[in-house]
JSON list of C-alpha atoms in Angstrom, two decimals:
[
{"chain": "A", "resi": 1, "resn": "UNK", "atom": "CA", "xyz": [0.00, 0.00, 0.00]},
{"chain": "A", "resi": 2, "resn": "UNK", "atom": "CA", "xyz": [1.45, 3.37, -1.05]},
{"chain": "A", "resi": 3, "resn": "UNK", "atom": "CA", "xyz": [1.52, 6.20, 1.44]},
{"chain": "A", "resi": 4, "resn": "UNK", "atom": "CA", "xyz": [0.22, 9.54, 0.28]},
{"chain": "A", "resi": 5, "resn": "UNK", "atom": "CA", "xyz": [2.22, 12.60, 1.11]},
{"chain": "A", "resi": 6, "resn": "UNK", "atom": "CA", "xyz": [0.12, 15.35, 2.63]},
{"chain": "A", "resi": 7, "resn": "UNK", "atom": "CA", "xyz": [0.01, 18.49, 0.54]},
{"chain": "A", "resi": 8, "resn": "UNK", "atom": "CA", "xyz": [-0.52, 21.85, 2.18]},
{"chain": "A", "resi": 9, "resn": "UNK", "atom": "CA", "xyz": [-2.38, 24.51, 0.23]},
{"chain": "A", "resi": 10, "resn": "UNK", "atom": "CA", "xyz": [-0.21, 27.64, 0.25]},
{"chain": "A", "resi": 11, "resn": "UNK", "atom": "CA", "xyz": [-1.58, 29.73, -2.62]},
{"chain": "A", "resi": 12, "resn": "UNK", "atom": "CA", "xyz": [-3.95, 32.71, -2.14]},
{"chain": "A", "resi": 13, "resn": "UNK", "atom": "CA", "xyz": [-7.51, 31.76, -1.22]},
{"chain": "A", "resi": 14, "resn": "UNK", "atom": "CA", "xyz": [-10.52, 34.02, -1.79]},
{"chain": "A", "resi": 15, "resn": "UNK", "atom": "CA", "xyz": [-13.55, 33.54, 0.47]},
{"chain": "A", "resi": 16, "resn": "UNK", "atom": "CA", "xyz": [-16.84, 35.38, -0.09]},
{"chain": "A", "resi": 17, "resn": "UNK", "atom": "CA", "xyz": [-18.94, 34.62, 2.98]},
{"chain": "A", "resi": 18, "resn": "UNK", "atom": "CA", "xyz": [-22.69, 35.01, 3.56]},
{"chain": "A", "resi": 19, "resn": "UNK", "atom": "CA", "xyz": [-23.48, 35.78, -0.06]},
{"chain": "A", "resi": 20, "resn": "UNK", "atom": "CA", "xyz": [-26.88, 34.03, -0.15]},
{"chain": "A", "resi": 21, "resn": "UNK", "atom": "CA", "xyz": [-29.45, 33.28, 2.54]},
{"chain": "A", "resi": 22, "resn": "UNK", "atom": "CA", "xyz": [-32.69, 31.40, 1.88]},
{"chain": "A", "resi": 23, "resn": "UNK", "atom": "CA", "xyz": [-35.06, 29.74, 4.37]},
{"chain": "A", "resi": 24, "resn": "UNK", "atom": "CA", "xyz": [-32.29, 29.48, 6.92]},
{"chain": "A", "resi": 25, "resn": "UNK", "atom": "CA", "xyz": [-29.67, 28.03, 4.57]},
{"chain": "A", "resi": 26, "resn": "UNK", "atom": "CA", "xyz": [-26.59, 30.17, 4.06]},
{"chain": "A", "resi": 27, "resn": "UNK", "atom": "CA", "xyz": [-24.04, 30.05, 1.25]},
{"chain": "A", "resi": 28, "resn": "UNK", "atom": "CA", "xyz": [-20.43, 31.07, 0.76]},
{"chain": "A", "resi": 29, "resn": "UNK", "atom": "CA", "xyz": [-18.10, 30.65, -2.20]},
{"chain": "A", "resi": 30, "resn": "UNK", "atom": "CA", "xyz": [-14.33, 30.22, -2.16]},
{"chain": "A", "resi": 31, "resn": "UNK", "atom": "CA", "xyz": [-11.63, 29.64, -4.70]},
{"chain": "A", "resi": 32, "resn": "UNK", "atom": "CA", "xyz": [-8.04, 29.97, -5.72]},
{"chain": "A", "resi": 33, "resn": "UNK", "atom": "CA", "xyz": [-5.33, 28.67, -8.06]},
{"chain": "A", "resi": 34, "resn": "UNK", "atom": "CA", "xyz": [-5.26, 24.88, -8.17]},
{"chain": "A", "resi": 35, "resn": "UNK", "atom": "CA", "xyz": [-3.51, 22.50, -10.56]},
{"chain": "A", "resi": 36, "resn": "UNK", "atom": "CA", "xyz": [-4.39, 18.97, -9.39]},
{"chain": "A", "resi": 37, "resn": "UNK", "atom": "CA", "xyz": [-6.79, 16.80, -7.45]},
{"chain": "A", "resi": 38, "resn": "UNK", "atom": "CA", "xyz": [-4.26, 16.66, -4.61]},
{"chain": "A", "resi": 39, "resn": "UNK", "atom": "CA", "xyz": [-4.12, 20.46, -4.46]},
{"chain": "A", "resi": 40, "resn": "UNK", "atom": "CA", "xyz": [-7.93, 20.56, -4.56]},
{"chain": "A", "resi": 41, "resn": "UNK", "atom": "CA", "xyz": [-8.19, 18.25, -1.56]},
{"chain": "A", "resi": 42, "resn": "UNK", "atom": "CA", "xyz": [-5.56, 20.37, 0.23]},
{"chain": "A", "resi": 43, "resn": "UNK", "atom": "CA", "xyz": [-7.56, 23.52, -0.59]},
{"chain": "A", "resi": 44, "resn": "UNK", "atom": "CA", "xyz": [-10.76, 22.08, 0.92]},
{"chain": "A", "resi": 45, "resn": "UNK", "atom": "CA", "xyz": [-8.91, 20.78, 3.98]},
{"chain": "A", "resi": 46, "resn": "UNK", "atom": "CA", "xyz": [-7.34, 24.21, 4.49]},
{"chain": "A", "resi": 47, "resn": "UNK", "atom": "CA", "xyz": [-10.76, 25.85, 4.11]},
{"chain": "A", "resi": 48, "resn": "UNK", "atom": "CA", "xyz": [-12.16, 23.46, 6.72]},
{"chain": "A", "resi": 49, "resn": "UNK", "atom": "CA", "xyz": [-9.48, 24.50, 9.22]},
{"chain": "A", "resi": 50, "resn": "UNK", "atom": "CA", "xyz": [-11.87, 27.37, 9.90]},
{"chain": "A", "resi": 51, "resn": "UNK", "atom": "CA", "xyz": [-14.42, 25.92, 12.32]},
{"chain": "A", "resi": 52, "resn": "UNK", "atom": "CA", "xyz": [-17.32, 27.54, 10.48]},
{"chain": "A", "resi": 53, "resn": "UNK", "atom": "CA", "xyz": [-16.46, 25.77, 7.20]},
{"chain": "A", "resi": 54, "resn": "UNK", "atom": "CA", "xyz": [-15.69, 22.50, 8.98]},
{"chain": "A", "resi": 55, "resn": "UNK", "atom": "CA", "xyz": [-19.26, 22.54, 10.35]},
{"chain": "A", "resi": 56, "resn": "UNK", "atom": "CA", "xyz": [-20.83, 23.27, 6.94]},
{"chain": "A", "resi": 57, "resn": "UNK", "atom": "CA", "xyz": [-23.32, 20.77, 5.59]},
{"chain": "A", "resi": 58, "resn": "UNK", "atom": "CA", "xyz": [-21.74, 20.77, 2.10]},
{"chain": "A", "resi": 59, "resn": "UNK", "atom": "CA", "xyz": [-18.48, 21.96, 0.54]},
{"chain": "A", "resi": 60, "resn": "UNK", "atom": "CA", "xyz": [-19.10, 21.19, -3.14]},
{"chain": "A", "resi": 61, "resn": "UNK", "atom": "CA", "xyz": [-16.33, 21.98, -5.60]},
{"chain": "A", "resi": 62, "resn": "UNK", "atom": "CA", "xyz": [-15.00, 21.61, -9.13]},
{"chain": "A", "resi": 63, "resn": "UNK", "atom": "CA", "xyz": [-11.74, 22.09, -11.00]},
{"chain": "A", "resi": 64, "resn": "UNK", "atom": "CA", "xyz": [-10.55, 21.84, -14.59]},
{"chain": "A", "resi": 65, "resn": "UNK", "atom": "CA", "xyz": [-6.83, 21.04, -14.75]},
{"chain": "A", "resi": 66, "resn": "UNK", "atom": "CA", "xyz": [-4.30, 18.91, -16.63]},
{"chain": "A", "resi": 67, "resn": "UNK", "atom": "CA", "xyz": [-5.76, 15.81, -14.91]},
{"chain": "A", "resi": 68, "resn": "UNK", "atom": "CA", "xyz": [-9.14, 16.60, -16.46]},
{"chain": "A", "resi": 69, "resn": "UNK", "atom": "CA", "xyz": [-12.45, 17.71, -15.02]},
{"chain": "A", "resi": 70, "resn": "UNK", "atom": "CA", "xyz": [-12.73, 16.97, -11.32]},
{"chain": "A", "resi": 71, "resn": "UNK", "atom": "CA", "xyz": [-15.75, 17.58, -9.12]},
{"chain": "A", "resi": 72, "resn": "UNK", "atom": "CA", "xyz": [-17.04, 16.70, -5.67]},
{"chain": "A", "resi": 73, "resn": "UNK", "atom": "CA", "xyz": [-20.67, 17.09, -4.59]},
{"chain": "A", "resi": 74, "resn": "UNK", "atom": "CA", "xyz": [-20.03, 16.50, -0.88]},
{"chain": "A", "resi": 75, "resn": "UNK", "atom": "CA", "xyz": [-23.61, 15.30, -0.43]},
{"chain": "A", "resi": 76, "resn": "UNK", "atom": "CA", "xyz": [-25.21, 18.14, -2.44]},
{"chain": "A", "resi": 77, "resn": "UNK", "atom": "CA", "xyz": [-26.13, 15.94, -5.40]},
{"chain": "A", "resi": 78, "resn": "UNK", "atom": "CA", "xyz": [-25.39, 17.65, -8.71]},
{"chain": "A", "resi": 79, "resn": "UNK", "atom": "CA", "xyz": [-23.70, 20.74, -7.27]},
{"chain": "A", "resi": 80, "resn": "UNK", "atom": "CA", "xyz": [-20.21, 19.76, -8.43]},
{"chain": "A", "resi": 81, "resn": "UNK", "atom": "CA", "xyz": [-21.45, 19.34, -12.01]},
{"chain": "A", "resi": 82, "resn": "UNK", "atom": "CA", "xyz": [-23.08, 22.78, -11.96]},
{"chain": "A", "resi": 83, "resn": "UNK", "atom": "CA", "xyz": [-19.82, 24.37, -10.78]},
{"chain": "A", "resi": 84, "resn": "UNK", "atom": "CA", "xyz": [-17.86, 22.40, -13.40]},
{"chain": "A", "resi": 85, "resn": "UNK", "atom": "CA", "xyz": [-20.16, 23.48, -16.25]},
{"chain": "A", "resi": 86, "resn": "UNK", "atom": "CA", "xyz": [-19.84, 27.12, -15.20]},
{"chain": "A", "resi": 87, "resn": "UNK", "atom": "CA", "xyz": [-16.02, 26.84, -15.10]},
{"chain": "A", "resi": 88, "resn": "UNK", "atom": "CA", "xyz": [-16.14, 25.31, -18.58]},
{"chain": "A", "resi": 89, "resn": "UNK", "atom": "CA", "xyz": [-18.33, 28.12, -19.89]},
{"chain": "A", "resi": 90, "resn": "UNK", "atom": "CA", "xyz": [-15.92, 30.74, -18.49]},
{"chain": "A", "resi": 91, "resn": "UNK", "atom": "CA", "xyz": [-12.83, 28.86, -19.68]},
{"chain": "A", "resi": 92, "resn": "UNK", "atom": "CA", "xyz": [-11.48, 28.98, -16.13]},
{"chain": "A", "resi": 93, "resn": "UNK", "atom": "CA", "xyz": [-8.79, 26.32, -15.69]},
{"chain": "A", "resi": 94, "resn": "UNK", "atom": "CA", "xyz": [-6.32, 25.55, -12.91]},
{"chain": "A", "resi": 95, "resn": "UNK", "atom": "CA", "xyz": [-8.67, 27.27, -10.47]},
{"chain": "A", "resi": 96, "resn": "UNK", "atom": "CA", "xyz": [-10.87, 25.57, -7.86]},
{"chain": "A", "resi": 97, "resn": "UNK", "atom": "CA", "xyz": [-14.28, 26.96, -6.89]},
{"chain": "A", "resi": 98, "resn": "UNK", "atom": "CA", "xyz": [-15.98, 25.70, -3.71]},
{"chain": "A", "resi": 99, "resn": "UNK", "atom": "CA", "xyz": [-19.61, 26.46, -2.86]},
{"chain": "A", "resi": 100, "resn": "UNK", "atom": "CA", "xyz": [-20.35, 25.98, 0.83]},
{"chain": "A", "resi": 101, "resn": "UNK", "atom": "CA", "xyz": [-23.84, 25.52, 2.23]},
{"chain": "A", "resi": 102, "resn": "UNK", "atom": "CA", "xyz": [-25.03, 25.49, 5.81]},
{"chain": "A", "resi": 103, "resn": "UNK", "atom": "CA", "xyz": [-28.44, 23.77, 5.86]},
{"chain": "A", "resi": 104, "resn": "UNK", "atom": "CA", "xyz": [-31.10, 25.86, 7.54]},
{"chain": "A", "resi": 105, "resn": "UNK", "atom": "CA", "xyz": [-33.67, 23.17, 8.29]},
{"chain": "A", "resi": 106, "resn": "UNK", "atom": "CA", "xyz": [-35.93, 23.60, 5.27]},
{"chain": "A", "resi": 107, "resn": "UNK", "atom": "CA", "xyz": [-35.45, 21.86, 1.94]},
{"chain": "A", "resi": 108, "resn": "UNK", "atom": "CA", "xyz": [-34.89, 24.26, -0.94]},
{"chain": "A", "resi": 109, "resn": "UNK", "atom": "CA", "xyz": [-35.72, 21.93, -3.82]},
{"chain": "A", "resi": 110, "resn": "UNK", "atom": "CA", "xyz": [-34.51, 23.26, -7.18]},
{"chain": "A", "resi": 111, "resn": "UNK", "atom": "CA", "xyz": [-33.65, 26.63, -5.63]},
{"chain": "A", "resi": 112, "resn": "UNK", "atom": "CA", "xyz": [-30.47, 25.08, -4.22]},
{"chain": "A", "resi": 113, "resn": "UNK", "atom": "CA", "xyz": [-29.13, 24.72, -7.78]},
{"chain": "A", "resi": 114, "resn": "UNK", "atom": "CA", "xyz": [-29.93, 28.34, -8.59]},
{"chain": "A", "resi": 115, "resn": "UNK", "atom": "CA", "xyz": [-28.07, 29.33, -5.42]},
{"chain": "A", "resi": 116, "resn": "UNK", "atom": "CA", "xyz": [-25.01, 27.30, -6.46]},
{"chain": "A", "resi": 117, "resn": "UNK", "atom": "CA", "xyz": [-25.08, 29.06, -9.85]},
{"chain": "A", "resi": 118, "resn": "UNK", "atom": "CA", "xyz": [-25.46, 32.47, -8.21]},
{"chain": "A", "resi": 119, "resn": "UNK", "atom": "CA", "xyz": [-22.57, 31.75, -5.85]},
{"chain": "A", "resi": 120, "resn": "UNK", "atom": "CA", "xyz": [-20.26, 30.73, -8.69]},
{"chain": "A", "resi": 121, "resn": "UNK", "atom": "CA", "xyz": [-21.35, 33.75, -10.75]},
{"chain": "A", "resi": 122, "resn": "UNK", "atom": "CA", "xyz": [-20.56, 36.04, -7.80]},
{"chain": "A", "resi": 123, "resn": "UNK", "atom": "CA", "xyz": [-17.12, 34.47, -7.44]},
{"chain": "A", "resi": 124, "resn": "UNK", "atom": "CA", "xyz": [-16.31, 34.75, -11.16]},
{"chain": "A", "resi": 125, "resn": "UNK", "atom": "CA", "xyz": [-17.36, 38.42, -11.16]},
{"chain": "A", "resi": 126, "resn": "UNK", "atom": "CA", "xyz": [-14.85, 39.04, -8.34]},
{"chain": "A", "resi": 127, "resn": "UNK", "atom": "CA", "xyz": [-12.08, 37.65, -10.56]},
{"chain": "A", "resi": 128, "resn": "UNK", "atom": "CA", "xyz": [-12.76, 40.10, -13.39]}
]
């Protein structure tokens, strides 16, 4: 069995907190330069070093890099694919985007996907 070397994320990280609130659920979006699945996992682990993000219900993310298209729903079924499609549309590569959700007690149905899209759009606008 091969041992994996832990990678620390050391590049700049942008966090836009409390960007959407709906029926008690709250959303944040984060991102930064990222070139591999190992760096993506390190990014999310670094994000979760903040207690607030560690307690989040979902940290869904996506990345387009030399390894290909990588996504993680983290229990928010379909969220990673939405983020990935938006990165594709923008031509944003080697950059991870994480949408974080804290569940507020009421199911949002299809609105949760619109909120993921809005969060990613907000993040991309900050890059321009």
